[in-house]
């Protein structure tokens, strides 16, 4: 990991763990300099990250130069963006100028360094945010655990002996540990929502096509989403609003104009029709307790059943395996020994899937999307668990659900896959129904209604049900 010396942070206030909105306001009114904030973040990363292992690259020189530009702009009276001076980091499948886009792999380290930043990084910086580094992830995003044999595992900041979740484990770990208030991540089958649940932070998987994927390393083109993670619903909305907008560089990006969520964030939920997902999603245990706590805070007594969710998960598995294998086939043929064996074996299995199986999965996908969208004629929001369990111990092979021992790696995403399969927007909110480790609740909305999901998350936060405190670390 590259680490560069930084100047000493101002010790009068701990800006390293301040919320993004507070940082931006203080930088804008001159209460603190952007350099002070960034130096504090870099100092905290240097002290805390060796235990968490969220970062693969720390870009101190670039970050401090960016902070100085923000401070100079304020000194001359230039307008500052809504994220002025806010440190953030990006999962290392995002292109970052001057770095090879490794996507959690060994092979990609040989890539020519990116010439320019990914679109979403550029948009964050256009809003005044300051990139401080790249974040650890599961190899080629094919992971739910936060494990990486090349860069080491990202550890859960709430319990360093537990998994951070994947594949955006570095993003979840960095936010939960207070290393940055905002992080950029990706979600194909649950890779934002699983780390949000395990690490206890807020995450947004937007509608498929809402946020540009240009300048990111793909996994499954028909399922890939990019989105932010944060420690509050307000900060999540602040980042989301900065990231919106059409982008011709991404062929599936919507041409819809930005639809800011932050102005209506505090509108409450009295006008929303909210239901809990039953059937496949109601399996008992801690996950149901988290959903029940959220439902009680929302005065929600209605249950709906998402039809054929189990079949949707199976179809998502087939499409993921087939498209992922097609993307990596040349690398598998030439350099199979350099893959994580667990990733390699799943990709090889995907390459051997009969084409008719994948075609049937795609046909089912169209039917399933229509069936689920019919539900949103009757409700505005559906609540479901993010994961079937709390964060497993590092190296744990199985967990128990419905009295059956299931493999961790294959089944942590069993509640997220049926939702990302059809590109619905979801906010993951951290809920602790007891004093234990975090759990996550999916707040699922109809396409393009991220604003409603964020409103619900904000309500849960204000009710004290959804909380994302900085993990207690030395």
GROMACS .gro file of N, CA and C in nm, residues 249-363:
model
  345
  249UNK      N    1  -2.129   0.815  -2.201
  249UNK     CA    2  -2.021   0.717  -2.195
  249UNK      C    3  -2.067   0.583  -2.138
  250UNK      N    4  -2.184   0.579  -2.076
  250UNK     CA    5  -2.242   0.454  -2.027
  250UNK      C    6  -2.366   0.425  -2.110
  251UNK      N    7  -2.366   0.321  -2.191
  251UNK     CA    8  -2.478   0.297  -2.283
  251UNK      C    9  -2.610   0.267  -2.213
  252UNK      N   10  -2.608   0.226  -2.087
  252UNK     CA   11  -2.735   0.199  -2.020
  252UNK      C   12  -2.776   0.312  -1.925
  253UNK      N   13  -2.699   0.417  -1.917
  253UNK     CA   14  -2.733   0.528  -1.828
  253UNK      C   15  -2.858   0.599  -1.878
  254UNK      N   16  -2.947   0.632  -1.785
  254UNK     CA   17  -3.070   0.701  -1.821
  254UNK      C   18  -3.041   0.841  -1.872
  255UNK      N   19  -3.130   0.890  -1.957
  255UNK     CA   20  -3.119   1.030  -1.999
  255UNK      C   21  -3.211   1.120  -1.918
  256UNK      N   22  -3.266   1.065  -1.808
  256UNK     CA   23  -3.349   1.147  -1.718
  256UNK      C   24  -3.264   1.257  -1.656
  257UNK      N   25  -3.324   1.373  -1.640
  257UNK     CA   26  -3.256   1.481  -1.569
  257UNK      C   27  -3.241   1.441  -1.422
  258UNK      N   28  -3.143   1.498  -1.351
  258UNK     CA   29  -3.129   1.468  -1.208
  258UNK      C   30  -3.259   1.497  -1.132
  259UNK      N   31  -3.289   1.411  -1.037
  259UNK     CA   32  -3.408   1.424  -0.953
  259UNK      C   33  -3.362   1.424  -0.807
  260UNK      N   34  -3.322   1.540  -0.756
  260UNK     CA   35  -3.261   1.545  -0.623
  260UNK      C   36  -3.352   1.487  -0.515
  261UNK      N   37  -3.292   1.412  -0.425
  261UNK     CA   38  -3.367   1.352  -0.315
  261UNK      C   39  -3.359   1.435  -0.188
  262UNK      N   40  -3.251   1.510  -0.172
  262UNK     CA   41  -3.230   1.579  -0.045
  262UNK      C   42  -3.338   1.683  -0.012
  263UNK      N   43  -3.392   1.758  -0.109
  263UNK     CA   44  -3.495   1.858  -0.073
  263UNK      C   45  -3.618   1.799  -0.006
  264UNK      N   46  -3.656   1.678  -0.040
  264UNK     CA   47  -3.774   1.617   0.020
  264UNK      C   48  -3.744   1.514   0.126
  265UNK      N   49  -3.620   1.510   0.173
  265UNK     CA   50  -3.576   1.403   0.262
  265UNK      C   51  -3.654   1.400   0.393
  266UNK      N   52  -3.695   1.515   0.441
  266UNK     CA   53  -3.762   1.524   0.571
  266UNK      C   54  -3.913   1.533   0.559
  267UNK      N   55  -3.968   1.489   0.447
  267UNK     CA   56  -4.113   1.498   0.426
  267UNK      C   57  -4.192   1.396   0.506
  268UNK      N   58  -4.123   1.302   0.569
  268UNK     CA   59  -4.193   1.203   0.649
  268UNK      C   60  -4.250   1.090   0.565
  269UNK      N   61  -4.327   1.004   0.628
  269UNK     CA   62  -4.375   0.883   0.560
  269UNK      C   63  -4.526   0.867   0.567
  270UNK      N   64  -4.596   0.968   0.617
  270UNK     CA   65  -4.740   0.955   0.637
  270UNK      C   66  -4.815   0.924   0.508
  271UNK      N   67  -4.763   0.973   0.396
  271UNK     CA   68  -4.832   0.953   0.268
  271UNK      C   69  -4.786   0.828   0.194
  272UNK      N   70  -4.696   0.751   0.254
  272UNK     CA   71  -4.640   0.635   0.184
  272UNK      C   72  -4.711   0.506   0.225
  273UNK      N   73  -4.735   0.421   0.126
  273UNK     CA   74  -4.792   0.288   0.150
  273UNK      C   75  -4.675   0.190   0.163
  274UNK      N   76  -4.656   0.140   0.283
  274UNK     CA   77  -4.538   0.059   0.314
  274UNK      C   78  -4.582  -0.081   0.353
  275UNK      N   79  -4.511  -0.181   0.303
  275UNK     CA   80  -4.542  -0.320   0.335
  275UNK      C   81  -4.413  -0.395   0.364
  276UNK      N   82  -4.427  -0.507   0.434
  276UNK     CA   83  -4.315  -0.597   0.462
  276UNK      C   84  -4.323  -0.715   0.366
  277UNK      N   85  -4.209  -0.756   0.313
  277UNK     CA   86  -4.204  -0.873   0.226
  277UNK      C   87  -4.217  -0.999   0.310
  278UNK      N   88  -4.316  -1.081   0.277
  278UNK     CA   89  -4.334  -1.207   0.348
  278UNK      C   90  -4.282  -1.322   0.265
  279UNK      N   91  -4.331  -1.441   0.295
  279UNK     CA   92  -4.294  -1.558   0.217
  279UNK      C   93  -4.145  -1.585   0.220
  280UNK      N   94  -4.082  -1.584   0.104
  280UNK     CA   95  -3.941  -1.614   0.089
  280UNK      C   96  -3.854  -1.530   0.181
  281UNK      N   97  -3.894  -1.406   0.208
  281UNK     CA   98  -3.810  -1.313   0.285
  281UNK      C   99  -3.835  -1.323   0.436
  282UNK      N  100  -3.935  -1.397   0.479
  282UNK     CA  101  -3.966  -1.409   0.621
  282UNK      C  102  -3.920  -1.546   0.669
  283UNK      N  103  -3.801  -1.552   0.723
  283UNK     CA  104  -3.741  -1.681   0.757
  283UNK      C  105  -3.710  -1.693   0.905
  284UNK      N  106  -3.753  -1.595   0.983
  284UNK     CA  107  -3.730  -1.602   1.126
  284UNK      C  108  -3.592  -1.552   1.167
  285UNK      N  109  -3.567  -1.548   1.297
  285UNK     CA  110  -3.435  -1.512   1.348
  285UNK      C  111  -3.408  -1.363   1.350
  286UNK      N  112  -3.280  -1.330   1.356
  286UNK     CA  113  -3.237  -1.191   1.371
  286UNK      C  114  -3.282  -1.103   1.255
  287UNK      N  115  -3.278  -1.155   1.134
  287UNK     CA  116  -3.314  -1.075   1.018
  287UNK      C  117  -3.458  -1.029   1.028
  288UNK      N  118  -3.549  -1.117   1.066
  288UNK     CA  119  -3.689  -1.079   1.082
  288UNK      C  120  -3.706  -0.978   1.195
  289UNK      N  121  -3.626  -0.990   1.300
  289UNK     CA  122  -3.635  -0.896   1.411
  289UNK      C  123  -3.599  -0.755   1.366
  290UNK      N  124  -3.499  -0.743   1.280
  290UNK     CA  125  -3.460  -0.611   1.229
  290UNK      C  126  -3.571  -0.551   1.145
  291UNK      N  127  -3.631  -0.631   1.057
  291UNK     CA  128  -3.741  -0.582   0.974
  291UNK      C  129  -3.860  -0.544   1.061
  292UNK      N  130  -3.890  -0.625   1.162
  292UNK     CA  131  -4.001  -0.596   1.251
  292UNK      C  132  -3.981  -0.463   1.325
  293UNK      N  133  -3.857  -0.436   1.367
  293UNK     CA  134  -3.829  -0.310   1.435
  293UNK      C  135  -3.852  -0.191   1.342
  294UNK      N  136  -3.809  -0.206   1.216
  294UNK     CA  137  -3.830  -0.099   1.119
  294UNK      C  138  -3.979  -0.082   1.091
  295UNK      N  139  -4.049  -0.192   1.073
  295UNK     CA  140  -4.193  -0.185   1.043
  295UNK      C  141  -4.269  -0.119   1.156
  296UNK      N  142  -4.234  -0.150   1.280
  296UNK     CA  143  -4.301  -0.088   1.394
  296UNK      C  144  -4.280   0.063   1.396
  297UNK      N  145  -4.159   0.107   1.366
  297UNK     CA  146  -4.131   0.250   1.364
  297UNK      C  147  -4.205   0.321   1.252
  298UNK      N  148  -4.243   0.247   1.150
  298UNK     CA  149  -4.314   0.304   1.035
  298UNK      C  150  -4.465   0.280   1.044
  299UNK      N  151  -4.509   0.222   1.155
  299UNK     CA  152  -4.651   0.187   1.173
  299UNK      C  153  -4.702   0.103   1.056
  300UNK      N  154  -4.621   0.009   1.016
  300UNK     CA  155  -4.651  -0.074   0.899
  300UNK      C  156  -4.701  -0.210   0.947
  301UNK      N  157  -4.823  -0.245   0.905
  301UNK     CA  158  -4.880  -0.374   0.944
  301UNK      C  159  -4.912  -0.461   0.823
  302UNK      N  160  -4.883  -0.414   0.705
  302UNK     CA  161  -4.918  -0.486   0.584
  302UNK      C  162  -4.805  -0.577   0.538
  303UNK      N  163  -4.838  -0.692   0.484
  303UNK     CA  164  -4.740  -0.785   0.429
  303UNK      C  165  -4.777  -0.814   0.283
  304UNK      N  166  -4.678  -0.818   0.198
  304UNK     CA  167  -4.697  -0.859   0.059
  304UNK      C  168  -4.599  -0.971   0.029
  305UNK      N  169  -4.630  -1.049  -0.070
  305UNK     CA  170  -4.539  -1.156  -0.110
  305UNK      C  171  -4.484  -1.126  -0.248
  306UNK      N  172  -4.353  -1.120  -0.259
  306UNK     CA  173  -4.288  -1.102  -0.389
  306UNK      C  174  -4.290  -1.237  -0.459
  307UNK      N  175  -4.357  -1.247  -0.572
  307UNK     CA  176  -4.379  -1.379  -0.634
  307UNK      C  177  -4.251  -1.439  -0.690
  308UNK      N  178  -4.234  -1.569  -0.668
  308UNK     CA  179  -4.125  -1.645  -0.729
  308UNK      C  180  -3.987  -1.589  -0.695
  309UNK      N  181  -3.969  -1.538  -0.573
  309UNK     CA  182  -3.840  -1.480  -0.536
  309UNK      C  183  -3.729  -1.584  -0.537
  310UNK      N  184  -3.760  -1.706  -0.494
  310UNK     CA  185  -3.657  -1.811  -0.494
  310UNK      C  186  -3.612  -1.842  -0.636
  311UNK      N  187  -3.706  -1.847  -0.729
  311UNK     CA  188  -3.669  -1.872  -0.868
  311UNK      C  189  -3.590  -1.754  -0.923
  312UNK      N  190  -3.625  -1.632  -0.880
  312UNK     CA  191  -3.551  -1.514  -0.925
  312UNK      C  192  -3.406  -1.522  -0.880
  313UNK      N  193  -3.385  -1.569  -0.757
  313UNK     CA  194  -3.247  -1.582  -0.710
  313UNK      C  195  -3.172  -1.684  -0.793
  314UNK      N  196  -3.236  -1.795  -0.824
  314UNK     CA  197  -3.170  -1.897  -0.906
  314UNK      C  198  -3.136  -1.843  -1.045
  315UNK      N  199  -3.229  -1.768  -1.103
  315UNK     CA  200  -3.204  -1.711  -1.235
  315UNK      C  201  -3.091  -1.608  -1.230
  316UNK      N  202  -3.087  -1.530  -1.122
  316UNK     CA  203  -2.979  -1.433  -1.106
  316UNK      C  204  -2.844  -1.504  -1.098
  317UNK      N  205  -2.840  -1.618  -1.030
  317UNK     CA  206  -2.716  -1.695  -1.023
  317UNK      C  207  -2.671  -1.739  -1.162
  318UNK      N  208  -2.764  -1.790  -1.241
  318UNK     CA  209  -2.728  -1.836  -1.376
  318UNK      C  210  -2.674  -1.723  -1.461
  319UNK      N  211  -2.743  -1.611  -1.461
  319UNK     CA  212  -2.701  -1.497  -1.545
  319UNK      C  213  -2.567  -1.443  -1.497
  320UNK      N  214  -2.550  -1.434  -1.366
  320UNK     CA  215  -2.422  -1.387  -1.310
  320UNK      C  216  -2.308  -1.477  -1.354
  321UNK      N  217  -2.327  -1.606  -1.337
  321UNK     CA  218  -2.220  -1.701  -1.371
  321UNK      C  219  -2.187  -1.697  -1.519
  322UNK      N  220  -2.288  -1.692  -1.604
  322UNK     CA  221  -2.265  -1.695  -1.748
  322UNK      C  222  -2.200  -1.567  -1.798
  323UNK      N  223  -2.253  -1.452  -1.757
  323UNK     CA  224  -2.196  -1.325  -1.804
  323UNK      C  225  -2.057  -1.302  -1.744
  324UNK      N  226  -2.040  -1.337  -1.617
  324UNK     CA  227  -1.908  -1.321  -1.557
  324UNK      C  228  -1.804  -1.408  -1.623
  325UNK      N  229  -1.842  -1.532  -1.656
  325UNK     CA  230  -1.748  -1.622  -1.724
  325UNK      C  231  -1.712  -1.570  -1.862
  326UNK      N  232  -1.809  -1.520  -1.934
  326UNK     CA  233  -1.782  -1.467  -2.068
  326UNK      C  234  -1.683  -1.351  -2.062
  327UNK      N  235  -1.697  -1.266  -1.961
  327UNK     CA  236  -1.607  -1.152  -1.947
  327UNK      C  237  -1.463  -1.197  -1.921
  328UNK      N  238  -1.446  -1.303  -1.844
  328UNK     CA  239  -1.313  -1.343  -1.799
  328UNK      C  240  -1.256  -1.463  -1.873
  329UNK      N  241  -1.321  -1.508  -1.978
  329UNK     CA  242  -1.281  -1.633  -2.041
  329UNK      C  243  -1.136  -1.632  -2.088
  330UNK      N  244  -1.092  -1.525  -2.151
  330UNK     CA  245  -0.953  -1.519  -2.199
  330UNK      C  246  -0.856  -1.523  -2.082
  331UNK      N  247  -0.886  -1.453  -1.974
  331UNK     CA  248  -0.798  -1.456  -1.857
  331UNK      C  249  -0.796  -1.595  -1.795
  332UNK      N  250  -0.911  -1.661  -1.792
  332UNK     CA  251  -0.915  -1.796  -1.737
  332UNK      C  252  -0.830  -1.892  -1.819
  333UNK      N  253  -0.834  -1.878  -1.949
  333UNK     CA  254  -0.757  -1.966  -2.036
  333UNK      C  255  -0.607  -1.944  -2.020
  334UNK      N  256  -0.567  -1.818  -2.003
  334UNK     CA  257  -0.425  -1.786  -2.003
  334UNK      C  258  -0.362  -1.783  -1.864
  335UNK      N  259  -0.443  -1.747  -1.760
  335UNK     CA  260  -0.380  -1.719  -1.630
  335UNK      C  261  -0.467  -1.770  -1.514
  336UNK      N  262  -0.523  -1.887  -1.529
  336UNK     CA  263  -0.615  -1.939  -1.428
  336UNK      C  264  -0.552  -1.948  -1.290
  337UNK      N  265  -0.423  -1.977  -1.283
  337UNK     CA  266  -0.357  -1.995  -1.153
  337UNK      C  267  -0.347  -1.865  -1.074
  338UNK      N  268  -0.367  -1.751  -1.138
  338UNK     CA  269  -0.354  -1.623  -1.070
  338UNK      C  270  -0.486  -1.572  -1.013
  339UNK      N  271  -0.595  -1.644  -1.033
  339UNK     CA  272  -0.723  -1.611  -0.973
  339UNK      C  273  -0.731  -1.665  -0.831
  340UNK      N  274  -0.813  -1.603  -0.750
  340UNK     CA  275  -0.858  -1.666  -0.626
  340UNK      C  276  -0.928  -1.796  -0.667
  341UNK      N  277  -0.886  -1.910  -0.613
  341UNK     CA  278  -0.947  -2.036  -0.656
  341UNK      C  279  -1.099  -2.039  -0.643
  342UNK      N  280  -1.153  -1.975  -0.539
  342UNK     CA  281  -1.298  -1.975  -0.522
  342UNK      C  282  -1.367  -1.898  -0.633
  343UNK      N  283  -1.307  -1.788  -0.677
  343UNK     CA  284  -1.363  -1.711  -0.788
  343UNK      C  285  -1.343  -1.786  -0.919
  344UNK      N  286  -1.224  -1.837  -0.939
  344UNK     CA  287  -1.192  -1.911  -1.063
  344UNK      C  288  -1.290  -2.026  -1.085
  345UNK      N  289  -1.317  -2.104  -0.980
  345UNK     CA  290  -1.400  -2.222  -0.997
  345UNK      C  291  -1.543  -2.184  -1.034
  346UNK      N  292  -1.595  -2.075  -0.976
  346UNK     CA  293  -1.730  -2.033  -1.011
  346UNK      C  294  -1.737  -1.980  -1.154
  347UNK      N  295  -1.632  -1.912  -1.196
  347UNK     CA  296  -1.630  -1.862  -1.334
  347UNK      C  297  -1.621  -1.978  -1.433
  348UNK      N  298  -1.540  -2.077  -1.403
  348UNK     CA  299  -1.530  -2.193  -1.492
  348UNK      C  300  -1.665  -2.265  -1.500
  349UNK      N  301  -1.731  -2.278  -1.386
  349UNK     CA  302  -1.864  -2.341  -1.387
  349UNK      C  303  -1.961  -2.260  -1.473
  350UNK      N  304  -1.951  -2.129  -1.465
  350UNK     CA  305  -2.038  -2.044  -1.547
  350UNK      C  306  -2.013  -2.061  -1.695
  351UNK      N  307  -1.886  -2.083  -1.730
  351UNK     CA  308  -1.852  -2.101  -1.872
  351UNK      C  309  -1.911  -2.230  -1.928
  352UNK      N  310  -1.943  -2.324  -1.841
  352UNK     CA  311  -1.995  -2.453  -1.886
  352UNK      C  312  -2.148  -2.462  -1.882
  353UNK      N  313  -2.214  -2.353  -1.843
  353UNK     CA  314  -2.359  -2.357  -1.838
  353UNK      C  315  -2.419  -2.372  -1.978
  354UNK      N  316  -2.515  -2.458  -1.997
  354UNK     CA  317  -2.581  -2.469  -2.127
  354UNK      C  318  -2.655  -2.340  -2.161
  355UNK      N  319  -2.642  -2.294  -2.283
  355UNK     CA  320  -2.706  -2.169  -2.324
  355UNK      C  321  -2.856  -2.168  -2.301
  356UNK      N  322  -2.929  -2.278  -2.321
  356UNK     CA  323  -3.074  -2.274  -2.297
  356UNK      C  324  -3.110  -2.240  -2.152
  357UNK      N  325  -3.025  -2.278  -2.055
  357UNK     CA  326  -3.052  -2.243  -1.916
  357UNK      C  327  -3.052  -2.091  -1.898
  358UNK      N  328  -2.953  -2.026  -1.958
  358UNK     CA  329  -2.941  -1.881  -1.945
  358UNK      C  330  -3.055  -1.812  -2.019
  359UNK      N  331  -3.093  -1.864  -2.134
  359UNK     CA  332  -3.205  -1.806  -2.208
  359UNK      C  333  -3.334  -1.814  -2.128
  360UNK      N  334  -3.357  -1.927  -2.062
  360UNK     CA  335  -3.476  -1.941  -1.979
  360UNK      C  336  -3.472  -1.843  -1.862
  361UNK      N  337  -3.353  -1.824  -1.804
  361UNK     CA  338  -3.340  -1.729  -1.694
  361UNK      C  339  -3.374  -1.587  -1.739
  362UNK      N  340  -3.333  -1.552  -1.859
  362UNK     CA  341  -3.362  -1.418  -1.910
  362UNK      C  342  -3.511  -1.401  -1.940
  363UNK      N  343  -3.574  -1.506  -1.993
  363UNK     CA  344  -3.718  -1.497  -2.018
  363UNK      C  345  -3.794  -1.484  -1.886
   0.00000   0.00000   0.00000
